[in-house]
CSV table of C-alpha atoms and ligand atoms in Angstrom, one decimal:
chain,number,residue,atom,x,y,z
A,1,MET,CA,0.2,-0.3,-0.5
A,2,GLN,CA,1.5,3.0,-0.6
A,3,ILE,CA,0.5,7.2,1.7
A,4,ARG,CA,1.8,9.8,0.8
A,5,VAL,CA,3.0,11.7,3.2
A,6,LYS,CA,1.1,14.4,5.2
A,7,SER,CA,1.9,17.4,7.4
A,8,GLY,CA,3.1,15.6,10.9
A,9,ASP,CA,3.6,11.9,9.0
A,10,SER,CA,6.6,9.8,10.8
A,11,LEU,CA,7.6,6.4,9.6
A,12,TRP,CA,7.6,5.9,13.8
A,13,LYS,CA,3.9,7.0,13.3
A,14,TYR,CA,2.8,5.1,10.1
A,15,SER,CA,4.4,1.2,12.1
A,16,ARG,CA,1.9,2.9,15.7
A,17,VAL,CA,-1.5,3.6,13.6
A,18,PHE,CA,-0.4,-0.2,11.0
A,19,GLN,CA,1.3,-2.4,13.4
A,20,ILE,CA,3.4,-2.9,11.3
A,21,PRO,CA,7.4,-3.2,12.5
A,22,LEU,CA,8.9,0.4,12.5
A,23,LYS,CA,12.1,-1.9,10.7
A,24,LEU,CA,9.8,-3.5,8.5
A,25,ILE,CA,8.5,0.0,7.2
A,26,LEU,CA,12.5,1.3,6.7
A,27,ASP,CA,13.2,-1.7,4.2
A,28,SER,CA,10.8,-1.2,1.6
A,29,ASN,CA,11.9,2.0,1.9
A,30,ASN,CA,14.8,3.5,0.6
A,31,LEU,CA,14.7,6.9,2.4
A,32,ASP,CA,17.7,9.3,2.3
A,33,ASN,CA,16.3,10.7,5.6
A,34,PRO,CA,14.0,8.2,7.3
A,35,ASN,CA,13.4,10.9,9.9
A,36,GLN,CA,12.4,13.0,7.8
A,37,LEU,CA,9.6,12.7,5.3
A,38,MET,CA,9.3,15.3,3.2
A,39,ILE,CA,5.4,16.4,2.5
A,40,GLY,CA,4.1,14.6,-1.3
A,41,GLU,CA,5.7,12.1,-0.6
A,42,VAL,CA,5.0,8.8,-1.3
A,43,ILE,CA,6.1,6.0,1.5
A,44,GLN,CA,5.6,1.7,1.1
A,45,ILE,CA,3.4,0.3,3.9
A,46,PRO,CA,3.9,-3.8,3.7
A,47,GLY,CA,1.1,-5.5,5.0
A,48,TYR,CA,-1.4,-3.8,3.3
A,49,VAL,CA,-3.9,-3.7,0.3
A,50,THR,CA,-6.2,-0.5,-0.5
A,51,LYS,CA,-9.8,-0.5,-1.5
A,52,SER,CA,-11.7,2.5,-2.7
A,53,TYR,CA,-15.5,3.1,-1.5
A,54,THR,CA,-17.5,5.4,-2.7
A,55,ILE,CA,-19.3,7.2,0.1
A,56,LYS,CA,-23.2,7.3,0.5
A,57,PRO,CA,-25.4,9.0,2.6
A,58,GLY,CA,-25.1,8.7,6.2
A,59,ASP,CA,-21.8,7.2,5.8
A,60,THR,CA,-19.0,8.1,8.0
A,61,LEU,CA,-14.9,7.4,8.4
A,62,TRP,CA,-15.8,5.9,11.4
A,63,LYS,CA,-18.4,3.9,10.7
A,64,ILE,CA,-16.2,2.1,7.3
A,65,ALA,CA,-13.5,2.0,9.3
A,66,GLY,CA,-16.1,-0.8,11.8
A,67,TRP,CA,-17.0,-2.8,8.2
A,68,TYR,CA,-13.5,-3.1,7.3
A,69,GLN,CA,-11.3,-3.7,10.5
A,70,ALA,CA,-9.4,-0.5,9.1
A,71,PRO,CA,-7.6,1.6,12.1
A,72,LEU,CA,-9.2,4.8,11.6
A,73,ASP,CA,-6.4,6.5,12.4
A,74,GLY,CA,-4.9,4.3,9.7
A,75,VAL,CA,-8.0,6.3,7.4
A,76,LEU,CA,-7.5,9.4,8.7
A,77,LEU,CA,-3.7,9.4,7.7
A,78,LEU,CA,-4.4,7.7,4.1
A,79,ASN,CA,-7.5,9.9,2.4
A,80,ASP,CA,-7.3,13.9,2.5
A,81,ALA,CA,-11.0,13.9,3.0
A,82,ASN,CA,-12.4,15.9,5.8
A,83,PRO,CA,-13.8,14.0,7.7
A,84,PHE,CA,-17.1,16.1,9.2
A,85,ALA,CA,-18.1,16.8,5.6
A,86,LEU,CA,-17.8,13.4,3.3
A,87,LYS,CA,-20.2,13.8,0.7
A,88,PRO,CA,-21.1,10.5,-1.3
A,89,GLY,CA,-20.5,9.6,-4.0
A,90,GLU,CA,-16.9,10.8,-2.7
A,91,LYS,CA,-13.8,8.2,-2.6
A,92,VAL,CA,-12.2,7.4,-0.4
A,93,ASN,CA,-9.1,4.4,0.2
A,94,ILE,CA,-9.0,1.7,3.3
A,95,PRO,CA,-6.9,-0.2,4.1
A,96,ILE,CA,-6.7,-3.5,4.6
A,97,ARG,CA,-4.3,-5.8,6.7
A,98,VAL,CA,-3.2,-8.8,4.3
A,99,THR,CA,-3.7,-11.7,6.7
A,100,TRP,CA,-4.5,-15.0,3.9
A,101,SER,CA,-2.1,-16.2,1.6
A,102,LEU,CA,-0.6,-14.9,-1.9
A,103,VAL,CA,0.1,-18.2,-3.2
A,104,ASN,CA,-1.8,-21.1,-4.3
A,105,PRO,CA,0.7,-24.1,-4.4
A,106,ILE,CA,-1.9,-25.9,-5.1
A,107,GLN,CA,-1.9,-26.0,-9.0
A,108,ASN,CA,0.6,-27.3,-11.9
A,109,TYR,CA,2.8,-24.1,-10.9
A,110,ASP,CA,5.0,-23.0,-14.2
A,111,TYR,CA,7.1,-20.0,-14.7
A,112,ASN,CA,4.0,-17.7,-15.0
A,113,THR,CA,2.5,-18.5,-12.4
A,114,LEU,CA,6.1,-17.5,-11.0
A,115,VAL,CA,6.6,-14.5,-12.3
A,116,THR,CA,2.4,-13.4,-11.7
A,117,ASP,CA,3.1,-14.2,-7.7
A,118,VAL,CA,7.0,-12.9,-7.3
A,119,ARG,CA,5.1,-9.8,-8.9
A,120,LYS,CA,2.5,-9.9,-5.9
A,121,ILE,CA,4.4,-10.8,-3.2
A,122,HIS,CA,6.4,-8.0,-3.9
A,123,ALA,CA,4.1,-5.5,-4.5
A,124,VAL,CA,2.5,-6.4,-0.4
A,125,TYR,CA,6.0,-6.6,1.0
A,126,PRO,CA,8.3,-4.4,-0.7
A,127,PHE,CA,10.3,-5.3,1.7
A,128,ILE,CA,11.5,-9.2,-0.7
A,129,LYS,CA,14.5,-7.7,-3.0
A,130,GLN,CA,13.7,-8.7,-6.0
A,131,GLY,CA,16.2,-9.3,-9.6
A,132,VAL,CA,16.8,-11.8,-12.3
A,133,ILE,CA,20.7,-13.8,-12.0
A,134,GLY,CA,20.6,-13.9,-16.3
A,135,GLU,CA,18.0,-15.9,-18.5
A,136,SER,CA,17.5,-19.4,-19.2
A,137,VAL,CA,17.8,-20.3,-22.7
A,138,MET,CA,14.7,-19.4,-24.3
A,139,GLY,CA,15.4,-16.0,-22.6
A,140,LYS,CA,13.0,-16.1,-19.4
A,141,PRO,CA,14.4,-14.3,-16.7
A,142,LEU,CA,15.4,-15.8,-13.8
A,143,PRO,CA,13.7,-14.5,-10.6
A,144,GLU,CA,15.6,-13.9,-7.0
A,145,LEU,CA,14.1,-13.0,-4.1
A,146,VAL,CA,16.8,-11.7,-1.7
A,147,VAL,CA,14.1,-11.2,2.4
A,148,GLY,CA,16.3,-9.6,4.9
A,149,LYS,CA,19.6,-7.5,5.4
A,150,GLY,CA,21.2,-9.7,7.9
A,151,ASN,CA,24.6,-10.6,8.3
A,152,LYS,CA,24.3,-14.3,8.0
A,153,LYS,CA,23.0,-15.6,4.2
A,154,VAL,CA,21.2,-18.4,3.2
A,155,HIS,CA,19.8,-19.6,-0.1
A,156,MET,CA,17.5,-21.7,-1.6
A,157,ASN,CA,16.8,-23.0,-5.0
A,158,ALA,CA,14.2,-25.2,-6.3
A,159,SER,CA,13.6,-26.3,-9.8
A,160,PHE,CA,17.4,-27.2,-10.9
A,161,HIS,CA,14.9,-30.5,-12.9
A,162,ALA,CA,12.4,-29.7,-14.1
A,163,ASN,CA,9.4,-32.3,-13.7
A,164,GLU,CA,10.0,-31.3,-9.9
A,165,TRP,CA,8.5,-28.5,-10.1
A,166,LEU,CA,6.3,-28.8,-6.3
A,167,THR,CA,9.6,-27.8,-4.8
A,168,SER,CA,9.4,-24.2,-6.9
A,169,ALA,CA,4.9,-23.7,-5.5
A,170,LEU,CA,7.1,-24.9,-1.7
A,171,LEU,CA,9.7,-22.4,-1.6
A,172,MET,CA,7.0,-19.7,-2.6
A,173,LYS,CA,4.7,-21.0,0.0
A,174,PHE,CA,7.5,-21.0,2.4
A,175,ILE,CA,7.8,-16.8,1.3
A,176,ASP,CA,4.7,-15.7,1.8
A,177,ASP,CA,3.9,-17.6,4.5
A,178,TYR,CA,7.2,-15.5,6.0
A,179,ALA,CA,6.7,-12.3,4.9
A,180,ARG,CA,2.8,-13.0,6.2
A,181,GLU,CA,3.4,-13.6,9.3
A,182,LEU,CA,6.5,-11.7,10.1
A,183,THR,CA,4.2,-8.3,9.1
A,184,ASN,CA,1.6,-9.7,11.2
A,185,SER,CA,3.8,-10.0,14.1
A,186,GLN,CA,3.0,-14.2,14.7
A,187,MET,CA,5.1,-16.9,14.7
A,188,LEU,CA,5.5,-19.8,12.2
A,189,SER,CA,5.3,-23.1,12.6
A,190,GLY,CA,6.2,-22.1,16.7
A,191,VAL,CA,8.7,-20.0,15.7
A,192,SER,CA,9.3,-15.9,16.2
A,193,LEU,CA,10.0,-14.3,13.3
A,194,PRO,CA,11.5,-10.8,14.1
A,195,PRO,CA,14.8,-11.8,15.9
A,196,LEU,CA,15.0,-14.1,11.8
A,197,TYR,CA,14.5,-11.6,9.5
A,198,GLU,CA,17.5,-9.1,11.6
A,199,SER,CA,19.8,-11.8,11.7
A,200,THR,CA,19.7,-13.5,8.1
A,201,SER,CA,19.7,-12.1,4.6
A,202,LEU,CA,17.3,-14.6,2.4
A,203,SER,CA,18.8,-15.8,-0.9
A,204,LEU,CA,15.7,-17.8,-3.1
A,205,VAL,CA,15.5,-18.5,-6.5
A,206,PRO,CA,12.7,-20.6,-6.8
A,207,MET,CA,12.6,-21.9,-9.9
A,208,VAL,CA,16.2,-22.3,-11.9
A,209,ASN,CA,15.2,-24.4,-15.0
A,210,PRO,CA,11.8,-22.2,-16.1
A,211,ASP,CA,11.6,-23.2,-19.7
A,212,GLY,CA,11.9,-26.6,-18.4
A,213,VAL,CA,9.0,-26.7,-16.9
A,214,ASP,CA,6.6,-24.5,-18.6
A,215,ILE,CA,8.2,-29.0,-21.0
A,216,VAL,CA,6.4,-30.9,-18.3
A,217,ILE,CA,3.7,-28.7,-17.7
A,218,ASN,CA,2.8,-27.1,-21.2
A,219,GLY,CA,4.4,-29.9,-23.4
A,220,LEU,CA,6.6,-28.6,-26.8
A,221,PRO,CA,7.3,-24.5,-26.9
A,222,GLU,CA,6.1,-22.6,-29.4
A,223,GLU,CA,8.5,-21.5,-30.6
A,224,GLU,CA,11.2,-22.4,-32.6
A,225,PRO,CA,13.9,-23.7,-33.0
A,226,TYR,CA,12.4,-25.1,-29.5
A,227,ARG,CA,10.3,-26.9,-30.2
A,228,THR,CA,11.6,-28.9,-32.8
A,229,LEU,CA,14.8,-30.0,-30.8
A,230,VAL,CA,12.8,-30.5,-27.9
A,231,ASP,CA,10.4,-33.2,-30.2
A,232,GLU,CA,14.0,-35.0,-31.3
A,233,ILE,CA,14.9,-35.2,-27.8
A,234,ASN,CA,12.4,-36.3,-26.9
A,235,ASN,CA,12.1,-39.1,-29.5
A,236,GLY,CA,8.4,-38.1,-31.2
A,237,SER,CA,6.4,-38.5,-27.7
A,238,ASN,CA,4.7,-35.4,-25.9
A,239,GLN,CA,5.1,-37.7,-22.7
A,240,PHE,CA,7.0,-35.2,-21.1
A,241,ASN,CA,6.3,-36.3,-17.9
A,242,ARG,CA,10.3,-37.5,-17.2
A,243,TRP,CA,11.7,-34.9,-18.4
A,244,LYS,CA,14.7,-33.1,-16.1
A,245,ALA,CA,16.9,-31.1,-18.7
A,246,ASN,CA,17.1,-27.7,-19.8
A,247,VAL,CA,15.6,-26.9,-23.4
A,248,ARG,CA,19.1,-28.0,-24.5
A,249,GLY,CA,18.6,-31.2,-23.0
A,250,VAL,CA,21.0,-30.7,-20.4
A,251,ASP,CA,20.7,-31.7,-16.5
A,252,LEU,CA,21.5,-28.6,-15.4
A,253,ASN,CA,22.5,-31.1,-12.5
A,254,ASN,CA,24.5,-32.7,-14.0
A,255,GLN,CA,26.4,-29.4,-15.0
A,256,TYR,CA,28.7,-28.6,-12.4
A,257,PRO,CA,33.0,-29.1,-12.3
A,258,ALA,CA,32.8,-30.9,-9.5
A,259,LYS,CA,33.7,-34.6,-10.6
A,260,TRP,CA,32.3,-34.6,-13.7
A,261,GLU,CA,33.9,-36.6,-15.6
A,262,VAL,CA,32.8,-39.2,-13.3
A,263,GLU,CA,28.9,-38.6,-14.5
A,264,ALA,CA,30.2,-37.6,-18.7
A,265,GLN,CA,31.9,-41.0,-18.3
A,266,ARG,CA,28.7,-42.6,-17.2
A,267,LYS,CA,25.7,-40.5,-18.2
A,268,PRO,CA,24.0,-39.8,-21.5
A,269,THR,CA,26.5,-38.5,-24.7
A,270,LYS,CA,24.5,-36.3,-26.0
A,271,PRO,CA,20.7,-34.1,-25.4
A,272,SER,CA,18.3,-36.0,-23.3
A,273,PRO,CA,15.4,-35.3,-21.7
A,274,ARG,CA,17.6,-36.4,-18.7
A,275,ASN,CA,21.3,-37.4,-16.8
A,276,TYR,CA,22.9,-35.5,-19.7
A,277,PRO,CA,25.1,-33.7,-18.4
A,278,GLY,CA,26.6,-31.1,-21.3
A,279,LYS,CA,29.8,-30.9,-22.9
A,280,ALA,CA,31.7,-29.0,-20.4
A,281,PRO,CA,31.0,-28.6,-17.5
A,282,LEU,CA,29.0,-24.9,-17.1
A,283,THR,CA,28.3,-24.5,-20.6
A,284,GLU,CA,24.3,-23.9,-19.5
A,285,PRO,CA,22.6,-20.2,-18.7
A,286,GLU,CA,21.1,-21.3,-16.5
A,287,ALA,CA,23.5,-23.3,-14.2
A,288,ILE,CA,26.2,-20.4,-14.6
A,289,ALA,CA,23.7,-18.1,-13.0
A,290,LEU,CA,23.0,-20.1,-10.4
A,291,ALA,CA,27.2,-20.5,-9.5
A,292,ASP,CA,28.1,-16.6,-10.7
A,293,LEU,CA,25.6,-15.5,-8.1
A,294,SER,CA,26.7,-18.3,-5.4
A,295,ARG,CA,30.4,-16.7,-5.7
A,296,ARG,CA,29.2,-13.3,-6.2
A,297,LYS,CA,27.1,-13.4,-2.9
A,298,LYS,CA,29.7,-16.0,-0.8
A,299,PHE,CA,26.7,-18.1,1.3
A,300,ASP,CA,27.3,-19.3,4.2
A,301,ARG,CA,24.4,-22.5,3.2
A,302,ALA,CA,22.7,-23.3,0.3
A,303,LEU,CA,19.9,-25.6,-0.3
A,304,ALA,CA,18.7,-26.8,-3.6
A,305,PHE,CA,15.0,-29.2,-3.7
A,306,HIS,CA,14.4,-31.6,-5.5
A,307,SER,CA,12.1,-34.3,-5.8
A,308,GLN,CA,12.1,-36.9,-4.5
A,309,GLY,CA,12.5,-39.7,-2.0
A,310,GLU,CA,12.6,-37.8,2.1
A,311,VAL,CA,16.2,-37.6,1.9
A,312,ILE,CA,18.9,-34.9,2.3
A,313,TYR,CA,22.2,-35.2,1.0
A,314,TRP,CA,24.7,-33.2,3.0
A,315,GLY,CA,28.0,-34.2,2.2
A,316,TYR,CA,30.8,-34.2,-0.6
A,317,GLU,CA,34.1,-36.1,-0.2
A,318,GLY,CA,34.8,-34.9,3.1
A,319,LEU,CA,35.4,-31.6,2.3
A,320,GLU,CA,31.7,-30.1,4.0
A,321,PRO,CA,31.5,-28.6,7.4
A,322,PRO,CA,31.4,-29.5,11.1
A,323,GLU,CA,27.9,-27.5,10.6
A,324,SER,CA,26.6,-29.0,7.5
A,325,GLU,CA,26.4,-32.4,10.0
A,326,ARG,CA,24.9,-30.6,13.3
A,327,LEU,CA,22.4,-28.8,10.5
A,328,VAL,CA,21.0,-32.0,8.3
A,329,THR,CA,20.9,-33.3,12.1
A,330,GLU,CA,18.9,-30.5,12.8
A,331,TYR,CA,17.3,-30.9,9.5
A,332,SER,CA,16.1,-34.6,9.8
A,333,ARG,CA,15.0,-34.4,13.4
A,334,LEU,CA,12.5,-31.5,12.3
A,335,SER,CA,11.9,-33.6,9.1
A,336,GLY,CA,11.6,-37.0,9.6
A,337,TYR,CA,13.5,-37.2,6.3
A,338,THR,CA,16.5,-39.5,5.8
A,339,GLY,CA,20.3,-37.3,6.1
A,340,VAL,CA,22.2,-39.1,3.7
A,341,ARG,CA,26.2,-38.6,3.7
A,342,TYR,CA,27.3,-39.5,0.8
A,343,VAL,CA,25.9,-41.0,-2.4
A,344,ASP,CA,27.4,-42.3,-5.7
A,345,SER,CA,26.6,-39.1,-7.7
A,346,TYR,CA,28.8,-35.6,-8.5
A,347,ALA,CA,28.5,-32.9,-10.5
A,348,GLY,CA,25.4,-31.4,-8.3
A,349,TYR,CA,25.0,-28.0,-7.2
A,350,LYS,CA,25.4,-29.0,-3.6
A,351,ASP,CA,28.5,-31.4,-5.1
A,352,TRP,CA,30.1,-27.9,-6.2
A,353,PHE,CA,28.4,-25.5,-3.5
A,354,ILE,CA,30.5,-27.5,-0.9
A,355,LYS,CA,34.1,-28.3,-3.4
A,356,GLU,CA,34.4,-24.8,-3.6
A,357,PHE,CA,33.0,-22.3,-0.4
A,358,ARG,CA,33.6,-24.9,2.1
A,359,LYS,CA,30.5,-24.5,3.1
A,360,PRO,CA,27.3,-26.2,4.3
A,361,GLY,CA,25.8,-27.4,1.1
A,362,PHE,CA,22.6,-29.7,0.6
A,363,THR,CA,20.4,-31.3,-1.5
A,364,VAL,CA,16.5,-31.7,-0.2
A,365,GLU,CA,14.7,-34.7,-2.0
A,366,ILE,CA,10.7,-34.1,-1.3
A,367,GLY,CA,8.2,-36.2,-0.8
A,368,LYS,CA,8.3,-40.2,-2.3
A,369,GLY,CA,6.7,-41.9,-5.4
A,370,GLU,CA,7.1,-40.4,-8.6
A,371,SER,CA,7.7,-36.6,-10.1
A,372,PRO,CA,6.2,-34.5,-11.3
A,373,LEU,CA,4.7,-35.0,-7.3
A,374,PRO,CA,1.0,-35.0,-7.0
A,375,LEU,CA,-0.6,-32.0,-5.7
A,376,SER,CA,-1.8,-33.8,-2.9
A,377,GLN,CA,0.9,-34.6,-1.5
A,378,PHE,CA,1.7,-30.9,-1.0
A,379,SER,CA,0.0,-29.8,2.2
A,380,LYS,CA,1.9,-33.1,3.9
A,381,ILE,CA,5.5,-32.0,2.3
A,382,TYR,CA,5.1,-28.9,3.7
A,383,GLN,CA,4.1,-29.6,6.7
A,384,ASP,CA,7.4,-31.9,7.0
A,385,THR,CA,9.6,-29.4,6.0
A,386,ILE,CA,8.6,-26.0,7.2
A,387,GLY,CA,11.3,-27.0,10.4
A,388,ILE,CA,14.3,-27.0,7.3
A,389,PHE,CA,13.0,-23.7,6.4
A,390,LEU,CA,13.0,-22.0,9.4
A,391,SER,CA,16.3,-24.1,11.5
A,392,SER,CA,18.1,-22.8,8.5
A,393,LEU,CA,17.3,-18.8,9.3
A,394,TYR,CA,17.8,-19.7,13.2
A,395,MET,CA,20.5,-22.0,13.7
B,401,ZN,ZN1,16.1,-33.3,-8.8
């Protein structure tokens, strides 16, 4: 919600009237001098939307505020109308506190759905910064969301693998719930959120492989040469449920320089719906974007969400720090997922992250069955994994 500064306004006053933590208002606005607002300046108030209401005979702002459970002082701050001389037909803005979910994760979560949700989240919670870390092969911008400016830098990503797109819906639901409960000063899953927001900076790349996700959900791309290419790679089949790769048939989670040669020797040697590691490490723009981001931001820990198996992989060649074990023990305790230290699989993002930075890196395999997982599993997966999300911030 936007508010135009009037004489006597301050951020502190907005915080008190709207009952929104001052820190969140500060972080929603790029102000040179937050202690001195300029009259007419536009300020973003997170956690509210406005509703336009047309005055009818006999209405008072007191009544209207009551109907919408809006703070009366807030209605006065938001409007220039003289509260003692309302004219029928005049429009007033009512501040409505957002207590509902912006993200609906129970749907085929393709790239368009993601982009729409990112926009909604940023509009209601402007303290969440959005950026673009690169582009997919087909030119889709890869969004990153960043929450908080704390010292501990936590990164999470999802949908490295196309048919594991439920992981994107999961991360978007996490961020939506985190932002909403933070704004409403509520706990999430029994955890108090302000200390988490203060101490961490959370980076989220919710869909690493949007071209692939759209193939699995929507079928062959319209655009050439990709349509012909994907059709060839998939041997003319219109069944894409097993597709994990990007649009060029490269498995993005086999692209990292961490024993890549081992995978190249035993995996497909040409573009394929899954498992082809490419001609060399880091040839694909999506994999490169994640590597560049990780180098630039120097994350303290990283979690890559995949499906399925209810396991958490956490080691790489003994290079993982002791903190990895401490974290995975807590993740397992909270989720019931099994921690697995070593597995005969290399060249993944998690492997490279541990090797490159010697920091904790994890592959979290959500759910059970076959990917793409059915939407009916979503609630259980969310219940199981919300603790992993939160403990990554508080541990
Ligand atoms: Zn996967």
